[in-house]
Amino acid sequence: MRNIKIPCFFCSIIVFTIISCRLIKDEDALVFEINERWEFSKAGEDDWLPAEVPGNLYADLIQNNILGDAYFGMSENDLQDINNKDWVYRTVFNIDEKFLCKDAVELEFKGLDAYAKVYLNDSLLLVTDSVFIGYILDVKKFLVEGENRLSIYFHSTNYSTGNFIEDSVSAYSLYYKDSEQPILAPCGVRRPVILRAIDKAGIEDVFVETLSVADQKAVLKGFVEVRVLQEGKYHLSLIADEESELFRATFNLSPGLHLLPVSFDILQPKLWWTNGLGDAYLYNFKFELINAGEKLSYREIDYGVRTLKLVQAKGEKGSRFYFEVNGQPVFIKGASVVALSDLYPADYESACKDLINNAVDANMNMLCVSREGFFDEDYFYELCDSSGILVWQDFYSKQPEYNMKRLRNHASLALWRNHTSCKIKELANMDSTEYKVRKVWSGKESFADYSENVPCLAMGYGFNSFPDMHSIKEFRSSGKWEFDLMLKSNLCNIAVDSAFKDMMFFYMKEYYKMPEKFDDLVYISQLSQANAYKTVIETHRRSMPYCMGSLYWQLNDSRLSISPSTIDYCGRRKAAHYAVKRANEKIILSSVVTGNRIRVFAVNDSFKSFNADLKGTLMGLNGTVLLSDKGPVTVGANTSTEIFEDTFGAFITPEMDISSLVLVLELMKKDSLIANEIVYMAEPKDLPLAKAKIKTSMEATDNGYKLTLTSNVLAKDVFVDTPYGDILFSDNYFDLLPNRPKTIELISSKKLDVEKDIIVKTLNDLI
């Protein structure tokens, strides 16, 4: 038995018969996924029901109408009997004599969750205690011609059984300790079961490392791990993008495992860059193993040529902690992610794609797989590779070796952290990081306090809000939920202690007038969260190059709840998503007002400095322009530059009501708008907003519609909605200046009518 990942092996084509299996490769291979005719039952009972593999127990119970969705309503109360039981999965498959004539036959389990005993034809093959580790078994001697029986006995991982070991079972078992998640004890065949036959030799693993990059040449090296069954002369080659041979060598190999060294150069390389800084180009590398003219095995990887370095050093302001990509310091913009729902495995790829698309849309370049210490499916890391999203990967002490080998060729993998033994502040050798920004939430300090507590890299901070109103209505329409329960129940909170809900309402009252209607309360909670994230991210970006990263907790939700996520469980974007998107733009303007003084910063993530004009317009909320001026500025490369500082006394007289004024800042380059900002002189609850008359017009596009909005006065936090909950907006919850049209895109396949289907809400409506 070997707990390492083995790719597909290839051998000569033969006639064969396998039932209950799916052929993975039909080119010179006998590799099959055993994914049919599975069934499951409670241990000790004989009540067998159909099962989906890969999958899990809860998905199978839902599919068989035994369990409701534990993430909605009160269904999780029904889980305890299920969690306390042992369960059995079984299937049968047929093979013929020619399959058994191969040199070796292997059975691979990529993920069993979690305490399991595996039997093949009544022989015990394997005892497992971790979903995070895959297993490969030599099973030729256990197989018979014709029908073979495979069964897996899963022991309960519930605390009450005494089986629970935190760093062995899946992420979902950790949710016993975190009421943000449903109480799900892990159980099931989470990842594929593979049967393969091998002749002569096969590639087990490959590893490629980029040593250096330049405009003219990239230097790479690595190795190919080969399992040899028959002694002989073997040829190894590497083809890039199906056209360029980068490496070829011949080896005389004896039976056993061999690490074959590989080194090569790529001229005029196409580099892999993070989102926003360039293309995330991926080369297709195909390694082939040949013996006597016969292609025995190949392994393909999509590889991003890039260098990545974590820099830890002392600076003038304290410790430095930042990432360099291809030799360039990169400001990290992103969030932590929680495990996607386990209840509907068939929807995983779609949900995963939506998750990464939301990260890209929010101008992120890193996601942190943290806290639960789970390892996602290969598809997650593949999407991060192709999207230019780095991954900060947490893990627990017993997990790393198998998964490091599984994931190490991904360009997206930036950092591994042992969550059990290494805290962020220890990793960075600094006084604090995530703990500094948490003072605002836990200490009831003002948002302005963010600027007083700037770490060199911030992560783990969060701010709660309600989910989207469409998602809440899905609860109510199911008959399992009422709005008052959303306010009172601890099932919709991040902790059993109601203090977290109280904290959310505290900050809502600090900055906004509290409404009476529930849907307005949801709206205000989201504005409050958006305000918090905008403030903290801009604070961190203004503090470049000392602060070089800001990752909030969290991007997504694993249940519908009051939470710090910016995407709710149903995949709908909250107001904070759009605030984060704007705060993460490649170039932003961000101002700090202290008393009678204003300082304006231009933050530029690009590697080139530039000259521009800064235009400032002082106007009333009704659009009356009091003052307008502009002047030349120089914006530095890959840093934050203070481009303006002055007092308000030069243009605001004492008799003016400053709460009725706004300063519109615009960074212009040859009459093109590069970045802009609206600076308010008072908190939202103190703004004398007038009733806004918003005109809308709409035109159809290939993907939906373009919607143009115009207001007669300043309209704050304009929220555009429709009766439908599946419309994507390019921007939302934005401020609309008087008589300045703004156009946004609506992505939808539905036919929309601008008069009947477009709903507009503003903060002005609630004053």
mmCIF file of C-alpha atoms in Angstrom, residues 33-350:
data_model
loop_
_atom_site.group_PDB
_atom_site.id
_atom_site.type_symbol
_atom_site.label_atom_id
_atom_site.label_comp_id
_atom_site.label_asym_id
_atom_site.label_seq_id
_atom_site.Cartn_x
_atom_site.Cartn_y
_atom_site.Cartn_z
ATOM 1 C CA GLU A 33 -13.270 4.909 -12.549
ATOM 2 C CA ILE A 34 -15.558 2.670 -10.492
ATOM 3 C CA ASN A 35 -18.549 4.971 -10.290
ATOM 4 C CA GLU A 36 -21.637 2.896 -11.106
ATOM 5 C CA ARG A 37 -23.960 0.450 -9.307
ATOM 6 C CA TRP A 38 -23.069 1.853 -5.882
ATOM 7 C CA GLU A 39 -25.565 1.488 -3.029
ATOM 8 C CA PHE A 40 -25.560 2.277 0.683
ATOM 9 C CA SER A 41 -27.242 1.259 3.919
ATOM 10 C CA LYS A 42 -26.994 1.720 7.667
ATOM 11 C CA ALA A 43 -24.561 -0.787 9.101
ATOM 12 C CA GLY A 44 -26.321 -3.898 10.358
ATOM 13 C CA GLU A 45 -29.407 -3.288 8.239
ATOM 14 C CA ASP A 46 -30.315 -4.581 4.815
ATOM 15 C CA ASP A 47 -32.096 -1.534 3.412
ATOM 16 C CA TRP A 48 -29.977 -0.668 0.374
ATOM 17 C CA LEU A 49 -30.494 2.550 -1.590
ATOM 18 C CA PRO A 50 -28.741 3.855 -4.722
ATOM 19 C CA ALA A 51 -25.677 6.048 -4.151
ATOM 20 C CA GLU A 52 -23.580 8.449 -6.212
ATOM 21 C CA VAL A 53 -19.791 8.001 -6.168
ATOM 22 C CA PRO A 54 -17.947 10.260 -5.825
ATOM 23 C CA GLY A 55 -20.279 11.912 -3.331
ATOM 24 C CA ASN A 56 -21.201 11.702 0.320
ATOM 25 C CA LEU A 57 -23.794 10.321 2.676
ATOM 26 C CA TYR A 58 -25.826 13.527 3.022
ATOM 27 C CA ALA A 59 -26.139 14.029 -0.716
ATOM 28 C CA ASP A 60 -27.325 10.437 -1.071
ATOM 29 C CA LEU A 61 -29.880 10.862 1.720
ATOM 30 C CA ILE A 62 -31.214 14.011 0.076
ATOM 31 C CA GLN A 63 -31.330 12.342 -3.330
ATOM 32 C CA ASN A 64 -33.345 9.499 -1.825
ATOM 33 C CA ASN A 65 -35.774 11.957 -0.138
ATOM 34 C CA ILE A 66 -34.757 10.902 3.375
ATOM 35 C CA LEU A 67 -33.160 14.192 4.429
ATOM 36 C CA GLY A 68 -33.913 17.836 3.693
ATOM 37 C CA ASP A 69 -31.271 20.452 2.962
ATOM 38 C CA ALA A 70 -29.403 20.925 6.252
ATOM 39 C CA TYR A 71 -28.339 24.396 5.164
ATOM 40 C CA PHE A 72 -31.916 25.651 5.026
ATOM 41 C CA GLY A 73 -34.406 26.003 7.822
ATOM 42 C CA MET A 74 -34.194 23.589 10.729
ATOM 43 C CA SER A 75 -33.202 20.413 8.865
ATOM 44 C CA GLU A 76 -29.885 20.106 10.677
ATOM 45 C CA ASN A 77 -31.818 19.081 13.801
ATOM 46 C CA ASP A 78 -32.613 15.860 11.942
ATOM 47 C CA LEU A 79 -28.943 15.006 11.460
ATOM 48 C CA GLN A 80 -27.963 13.710 14.857
ATOM 49 C CA ASP A 81 -29.231 10.158 14.435
ATOM 50 C CA ILE A 82 -27.533 10.035 11.049
ATOM 51 C CA ASN A 83 -24.266 11.366 12.490
ATOM 52 C CA ASN A 84 -24.196 8.706 15.215
ATOM 53 C CA LYS A 85 -24.620 5.720 12.878
ATOM 54 C CA ASP A 86 -22.140 3.631 10.898
ATOM 55 C CA TRP A 87 -22.815 3.253 7.168
ATOM 56 C CA VAL A 88 -21.793 0.846 4.407
ATOM 57 C CA TYR A 89 -21.242 1.522 0.688
ATOM 58 C CA ARG A 90 -20.852 -1.304 -1.816
ATOM 59 C CA THR A 91 -20.710 -2.083 -5.533
ATOM 60 C CA VAL A 92 -19.768 -4.880 -7.922
ATOM 61 C CA PHE A 93 -17.673 -4.784 -11.100
ATOM 62 C CA ASN A 94 -16.613 -7.379 -13.666
ATOM 63 C CA ILE A 95 -13.197 -7.926 -15.244
ATOM 64 C CA ASP A 96 -11.875 -10.551 -17.648
ATOM 65 C CA GLU A 97 -8.747 -12.708 -17.786
ATOM 66 C CA LYS A 98 -6.830 -10.408 -20.133
ATOM 67 C CA PHE A 99 -7.097 -7.556 -17.639
ATOM 68 C CA LEU A 100 -5.641 -9.822 -14.953
ATOM 69 C CA CYS A 101 -2.695 -10.764 -17.180
ATOM 70 C CA LYS A 102 -1.091 -7.350 -16.791
ATOM 71 C CA ASP A 103 2.055 -7.000 -14.665
ATOM 72 C CA ALA A 104 0.195 -5.150 -11.916
ATOM 73 C CA VAL A 105 -3.338 -4.018 -11.058
ATOM 74 C CA GLU A 106 -3.884 -1.115 -8.676
ATOM 75 C CA LEU A 107 -6.917 0.235 -6.875
ATOM 76 C CA GLU A 108 -6.740 3.912 -5.913
ATOM 77 C CA PHE A 109 -8.955 5.726 -3.426
ATOM 78 C CA LYS A 110 -8.507 9.468 -3.795
ATOM 79 C CA GLY A 111 -10.579 10.363 -0.734
ATOM 80 C CA LEU A 112 -12.573 8.356 1.800
ATOM 81 C CA ASP A 113 -14.263 10.373 4.532
ATOM 82 C CA ALA A 114 -12.984 9.378 6.954
ATOM 83 C CA TYR A 115 -12.787 6.310 9.285
ATOM 84 C CA ALA A 116 -13.260 3.444 6.868
ATOM 85 C CA LYS A 117 -12.493 -0.224 6.291
ATOM 86 C CA VAL A 118 -12.241 -1.331 2.660
ATOM 87 C CA TYR A 119 -13.005 -4.899 1.588
ATOM 88 C CA LEU A 120 -12.465 -6.488 -1.829
ATOM 89 C CA ASN A 121 -14.092 -9.884 -2.255
ATOM 90 C CA ASP A 122 -14.404 -10.074 1.558
ATOM 91 C CA SER A 123 -10.657 -9.455 2.097
ATOM 92 C CA LEU A 124 -9.728 -6.446 4.234
ATOM 93 C CA LEU A 125 -7.554 -4.168 2.097
ATOM 94 C CA LEU A 126 -7.337 -0.920 3.997
ATOM 95 C CA VAL A 127 -8.162 0.924 7.224
ATOM 96 C CA THR A 128 -8.277 4.724 6.865
ATOM 97 C CA ASP A 129 -8.425 7.661 9.266
ATOM 98 C CA SER A 130 -8.115 10.701 6.990
ATOM 99 C CA VAL A 131 -10.000 12.072 4.015
ATOM 100 C CA PHE A 132 -7.010 14.187 3.114
ATOM 101 C CA ILE A 133 -4.854 11.245 2.076
ATOM 102 C CA GLY A 134 -5.239 9.068 -1.003
ATOM 103 C CA TYR A 135 -4.341 5.390 -1.068
ATOM 104 C CA ILE A 136 -3.088 3.098 -3.835
ATOM 105 C CA LEU A 137 -3.285 -0.643 -3.298
ATOM 106 C CA ASP A 138 -1.817 -3.560 -5.250
ATOM 107 C CA VAL A 139 -4.912 -5.716 -5.660
ATOM 108 C CA LYS A 140 -4.137 -8.180 -8.426
ATOM 109 C CA LYS A 141 -4.040 -11.156 -6.026
ATOM 110 C CA PHE A 142 -7.469 -10.235 -4.606
ATOM 111 C CA LEU A 143 -9.240 -9.962 -7.962
ATOM 112 C CA VAL A 144 -11.059 -12.770 -9.724
ATOM 113 C CA GLU A 145 -12.220 -13.186 -13.275
ATOM 114 C CA GLY A 146 -15.845 -12.136 -13.547
ATOM 115 C CA GLU A 147 -17.717 -10.377 -10.718
ATOM 116 C CA ASN A 148 -15.795 -8.640 -7.916
ATOM 117 C CA ARG A 149 -17.362 -7.156 -4.771
ATOM 118 C CA LEU A 150 -16.089 -3.891 -3.283
ATOM 119 C CA SER A 151 -17.488 -2.636 0.040
ATOM 120 C CA ILE A 152 -16.537 0.194 2.393
ATOM 121 C CA TYR A 153 -17.594 0.315 6.051
ATOM 122 C CA PHE A 154 -17.684 3.898 7.413
ATOM 123 C CA HIS A 155 -17.510 4.435 11.169
ATOM 124 C CA SER A 156 -19.211 7.497 12.639
ATOM 125 C CA THR A 157 -16.967 10.497 13.299
ATOM 126 C CA ASN A 158 -19.398 12.073 15.749
ATOM 127 C CA TYR A 159 -17.873 13.344 18.971
ATOM 128 C CA SER A 160 -20.141 11.094 21.005
ATOM 129 C CA THR A 161 -18.612 7.971 19.478
ATOM 130 C CA GLY A 162 -15.098 8.916 20.508
ATOM 131 C CA ASN A 163 -13.806 8.558 16.958
ATOM 132 C CA PHE A 164 -13.170 12.226 16.252
ATOM 133 C CA ILE A 165 -9.589 13.306 15.449
ATOM 134 C CA GLU A 166 -9.488 16.911 14.302
ATOM 135 C CA ASP A 167 -6.616 16.848 11.839
ATOM 136 C CA SER A 168 -7.664 13.589 10.178
ATOM 137 C CA VAL A 169 -11.245 14.046 9.091
ATOM 138 C CA SER A 170 -12.655 16.454 6.567
ATOM 139 C CA ALA A 171 -13.310 20.148 7.003
ATOM 140 C CA TYR A 172 -16.965 19.502 7.655
ATOM 141 C CA SER A 173 -16.232 17.633 10.867
ATOM 142 C CA LEU A 174 -14.541 20.737 12.214
ATOM 143 C CA TYR A 175 -17.873 22.520 12.046
ATOM 144 C CA TYR A 176 -18.880 20.782 15.246
ATOM 145 C CA LYS A 177 -16.947 23.562 16.954
ATOM 146 C CA ASP A 178 -18.184 26.433 14.806
ATOM 147 C CA SER A 179 -21.894 27.210 14.791
ATOM 148 C CA GLU A 180 -21.423 29.070 11.528
ATOM 149 C CA GLN A 181 -21.691 25.654 9.905
ATOM 150 C CA PRO A 182 -24.316 22.883 10.044
ATOM 151 C CA ILE A 183 -23.433 19.905 12.200
ATOM 152 C CA LEU A 184 -22.326 17.415 9.566
ATOM 153 C CA ALA A 185 -20.266 14.383 10.504
ATOM 154 C CA PRO A 186 -18.286 13.415 7.392
ATOM 155 C CA CYS A 187 -19.026 10.115 5.696
ATOM 156 C CA GLY A 188 -18.768 8.771 2.164
ATOM 157 C CA VAL A 189 -16.656 8.182 -0.915
ATOM 158 C CA ARG A 190 -15.748 11.825 -1.501
ATOM 159 C CA ARG A 191 -13.362 11.371 -4.423
ATOM 160 C CA PRO A 192 -13.011 8.927 -7.330
ATOM 161 C CA VAL A 193 -12.155 5.252 -7.010
ATOM 162 C CA ILE A 194 -9.758 4.223 -9.795
ATOM 163 C CA LEU A 195 -8.780 0.765 -11.078
ATOM 164 C CA ARG A 196 -5.749 0.526 -13.340
ATOM 165 C CA ALA A 197 -3.631 -2.167 -14.974
ATOM 166 C CA ILE A 198 0.086 -1.600 -15.668
ATOM 167 C CA ASP A 199 2.644 -3.173 -17.995
ATOM 168 C CA LYS A 200 6.435 -2.720 -17.847
ATOM 169 C CA ALA A 201 6.565 0.785 -16.319
ATOM 170 C CA GLY A 202 4.549 3.901 -15.686
ATOM 171 C CA ILE A 203 4.899 7.525 -14.631
ATOM 172 C CA GLU A 204 3.783 8.004 -11.055
ATOM 173 C CA ASP A 205 4.505 11.677 -10.497
ATOM 174 C CA VAL A 206 6.153 14.710 -12.050
ATOM 175 C CA PHE A 207 7.504 17.878 -10.513
ATOM 176 C CA VAL A 208 8.589 21.067 -12.299
ATOM 177 C CA GLU A 209 10.174 24.135 -10.714
ATOM 178 C CA THR A 210 10.969 27.507 -12.287
ATOM 179 C CA LEU A 211 14.449 28.594 -11.200
ATOM 180 C CA SER A 212 14.634 31.975 -12.919
ATOM 181 C CA VAL A 213 12.738 34.114 -15.415
ATOM 182 C CA ALA A 214 13.781 36.898 -17.770
ATOM 183 C CA ASP A 215 12.508 38.364 -21.014
ATOM 184 C CA GLN A 216 14.741 36.107 -23.079
ATOM 185 C CA LYS A 217 14.813 32.850 -21.114
ATOM 186 C CA ALA A 218 13.244 30.910 -18.276
ATOM 187 C CA VAL A 219 15.247 28.158 -16.586
ATOM 188 C CA LEU A 220 13.350 25.157 -15.224
ATOM 189 C CA LYS A 221 14.164 21.832 -13.626
ATOM 190 C CA GLY A 222 12.377 18.940 -11.963
ATOM 191 C CA PHE A 223 12.025 15.188 -11.956
ATOM 192 C CA VAL A 224 9.769 12.391 -13.120
ATOM 193 C CA GLU A 225 9.012 9.545 -10.745
ATOM 194 C CA VAL A 226 8.766 6.244 -12.600
ATOM 195 C CA ARG A 227 7.720 2.826 -11.320
ATOM 196 C CA VAL A 228 9.505 0.094 -13.278
ATOM 197 C CA LEU A 229 8.178 -3.469 -13.356
ATOM 198 C CA GLN A 230 10.464 -4.844 -16.087
ATOM 199 C CA GLU A 231 14.147 -3.978 -16.516
ATOM 200 C CA GLY A 232 14.964 -2.196 -19.760
ATOM 201 C CA LYS A 233 15.892 0.927 -21.702
ATOM 202 C CA TYR A 234 13.322 3.701 -21.370
ATOM 203 C CA HIS A 235 13.040 7.018 -23.171
ATOM 204 C CA LEU A 236 11.568 10.098 -21.478
ATOM 205 C CA SER A 237 10.470 13.159 -23.436
ATOM 206 C CA LEU A 238 8.741 16.458 -22.691
ATOM 207 C CA ILE A 239 6.579 18.284 -25.228
ATOM 208 C CA ALA A 240 5.265 21.820 -24.591
ATOM 209 C CA ASP A 241 1.964 22.965 -26.117
ATOM 210 C CA GLU A 242 1.930 19.913 -28.433
ATOM 211 C CA GLU A 243 4.708 21.306 -30.616
ATOM 212 C CA SER A 244 8.038 22.053 -28.892
ATOM 213 C CA GLU A 245 10.202 19.250 -27.529
ATOM 214 C CA LEU A 246 11.952 20.691 -24.491
ATOM 215 C CA PHE A 247 13.635 17.559 -23.158
ATOM 216 C CA ARG A 248 14.584 14.020 -24.197
ATOM 217 C CA ALA A 249 16.764 11.460 -22.406
ATOM 218 C CA THR A 250 17.358 7.686 -22.248
ATOM 219 C CA PHE A 251 17.658 5.679 -19.017
ATOM 220 C CA ASN A 252 18.553 2.061 -18.271
ATOM 221 C CA LEU A 253 16.204 1.184 -15.420
ATOM 222 C CA SER A 254 15.857 -1.802 -13.114
ATOM 223 C CA PRO A 255 12.622 -2.727 -11.310
ATOM 224 C CA GLY A 256 11.659 -0.291 -8.586
ATOM 225 C CA LEU A 257 10.985 3.423 -8.138
ATOM 226 C CA HIS A 258 13.239 5.946 -9.904
ATOM 227 C CA LEU A 259 13.469 9.743 -9.859
ATOM 228 C CA LEU A 260 14.572 10.816 -13.339
ATOM 229 C CA PRO A 261 16.056 14.353 -13.418
ATOM 230 C CA VAL A 262 14.710 16.855 -15.933
ATOM 231 C CA SER A 263 16.138 20.278 -16.821
ATOM 232 C CA PHE A 264 15.288 22.599 -19.714
ATOM 233 C CA ASP A 265 15.013 26.223 -20.852
ATOM 234 C CA ILE A 266 12.149 28.110 -22.498
ATOM 235 C CA LEU A 267 13.172 30.962 -24.793
ATOM 236 C CA GLN A 268 11.028 34.116 -24.852
ATOM 237 C CA PRO A 269 8.809 32.620 -22.160
ATOM 238 C CA LYS A 270 5.197 33.566 -21.611
ATOM 239 C CA LEU A 271 5.071 34.252 -17.893
ATOM 240 C CA TRP A 272 2.274 33.544 -15.441
ATOM 241 C CA TRP A 273 1.009 36.651 -13.644
ATOM 242 C CA THR A 274 -1.552 37.262 -10.950
ATOM 243 C CA ASN A 275 -4.949 38.702 -11.809
ATOM 244 C CA GLY A 276 -4.656 42.346 -12.867
ATOM 245 C CA LEU A 277 -0.926 42.301 -13.622
ATOM 246 C CA GLY A 278 -0.845 40.247 -16.819
ATOM 247 C CA ASP A 279 -1.923 36.989 -18.415
ATOM 248 C CA ALA A 280 -1.989 33.840 -16.302
ATOM 249 C CA TYR A 281 -0.459 31.838 -19.150
ATOM 250 C CA LEU A 282 -0.293 28.069 -18.700
ATOM 251 C CA TYR A 283 1.956 25.827 -20.765
ATOM 252 C CA ASN A 284 0.756 22.299 -21.470
ATOM 253 C CA PHE A 285 3.639 19.982 -20.530
ATOM 254 C CA LYS A 286 3.304 16.377 -21.709
ATOM 255 C CA PHE A 287 5.797 13.832 -20.344
ATOM 256 C CA GLU A 288 5.965 10.542 -22.259
ATOM 257 C CA LEU A 289 7.631 7.260 -21.255
ATOM 258 C CA ILE A 290 8.569 4.985 -24.182
ATOM 259 C CA ASN A 291 10.033 1.474 -24.348
ATOM 260 C CA ALA A 292 10.987 -0.241 -27.621
ATOM 261 C CA GLY A 293 8.887 2.236 -29.580
ATOM 262 C CA GLU A 294 5.799 1.654 -27.414
ATOM 263 C CA LYS A 295 4.294 4.553 -25.475
ATOM 264 C CA LEU A 296 3.779 3.096 -22.037
ATOM 265 C CA SER A 297 2.647 6.090 -20.072
ATOM 266 C CA TYR A 298 2.221 9.820 -20.199
ATOM 267 C CA ARG A 299 1.450 12.586 -17.753
ATOM 268 C CA GLU A 300 0.167 16.057 -18.634
ATOM 269 C CA ILE A 301 0.223 19.146 -16.467
ATOM 270 C CA ASP A 302 -0.760 22.744 -17.156
ATOM 271 C CA TYR A 303 2.135 24.751 -15.808
ATOM 272 C CA GLY A 304 2.593 28.454 -15.173
ATOM 273 C CA VAL A 305 6.161 29.684 -15.605
ATOM 274 C CA ARG A 306 6.748 32.091 -12.750
ATOM 275 C CA THR A 307 8.929 32.672 -9.722
ATOM 276 C CA LEU A 308 7.354 33.412 -6.367
ATOM 277 C CA LYS A 309 9.122 34.495 -3.206
ATOM 278 C CA LEU A 310 7.912 35.300 0.305
ATOM 279 C CA VAL A 311 10.016 38.156 1.670
ATOM 280 C CA GLN A 312 10.332 38.557 5.435
ATOM 281 C CA ALA A 313 12.577 41.366 6.639
ATOM 282 C CA LYS A 314 12.854 44.310 8.991
ATOM 283 C CA GLY A 315 11.953 47.771 7.706
ATOM 284 C CA GLU A 316 11.750 51.310 9.009
ATOM 285 C CA LYS A 317 8.211 50.786 10.334
ATOM 286 C CA GLY A 318 8.766 47.236 11.573
ATOM 287 C CA SER A 319 8.574 43.771 10.055
ATOM 288 C CA ARG A 320 8.048 43.294 6.321
ATOM 289 C CA PHE A 321 6.017 40.407 4.957
ATOM 290 C CA TYR A 322 5.185 40.372 1.257
ATOM 291 C CA PHE A 323 5.177 38.276 -1.896
ATOM 292 C CA GLU A 324 7.252 38.797 -5.037
ATOM 293 C CA VAL A 325 5.988 37.391 -8.340
ATOM 294 C CA ASN A 326 8.553 37.258 -11.136
ATOM 295 C CA GLY A 327 10.766 39.567 -9.088
ATOM 296 C CA GLN A 328 8.063 42.211 -8.509
ATOM 297 C CA PRO A 329 6.484 42.962 -5.100
ATOM 298 C CA VAL A 330 2.731 42.356 -5.317
ATOM 299 C CA PHE A 331 0.065 43.777 -3.005
ATOM 300 C CA ILE A 332 -2.158 40.871 -1.979
ATOM 301 C CA LYS A 333 -5.882 41.483 -2.435
ATOM 302 C CA GLY A 334 -8.288 38.767 -1.466
ATOM 303 C CA ALA A 335 -10.250 36.850 1.117
ATOM 304 C CA SER A 336 -10.510 33.558 2.924
ATOM 305 C CA VAL A 337 -12.817 30.904 1.517
ATOM 306 C CA VAL A 338 -14.826 28.229 3.272
ATOM 307 C CA ALA A 339 -15.541 24.784 1.893
ATOM 308 C CA LEU A 340 -18.229 24.668 -0.757
ATOM 309 C CA SER A 341 -21.423 22.842 0.114
ATOM 310 C CA ASP A 342 -21.028 19.094 0.436
ATOM 311 C CA LEU A 343 -24.708 18.403 -0.036
ATOM 312 C CA TYR A 344 -24.805 18.639 -3.827
ATOM 313 C CA PRO A 345 -21.541 17.231 -5.253
ATOM 314 C CA ALA A 346 -22.947 17.316 -8.784
ATOM 315 C CA ASP A 347 -23.091 21.122 -8.534
ATOM 316 C CA TYR A 348 -19.519 21.461 -7.285
ATOM 317 C CA GLU A 349 -17.843 22.522 -10.522
ATOM 318 C CA SER A 350 -20.496 25.130 -11.271
#
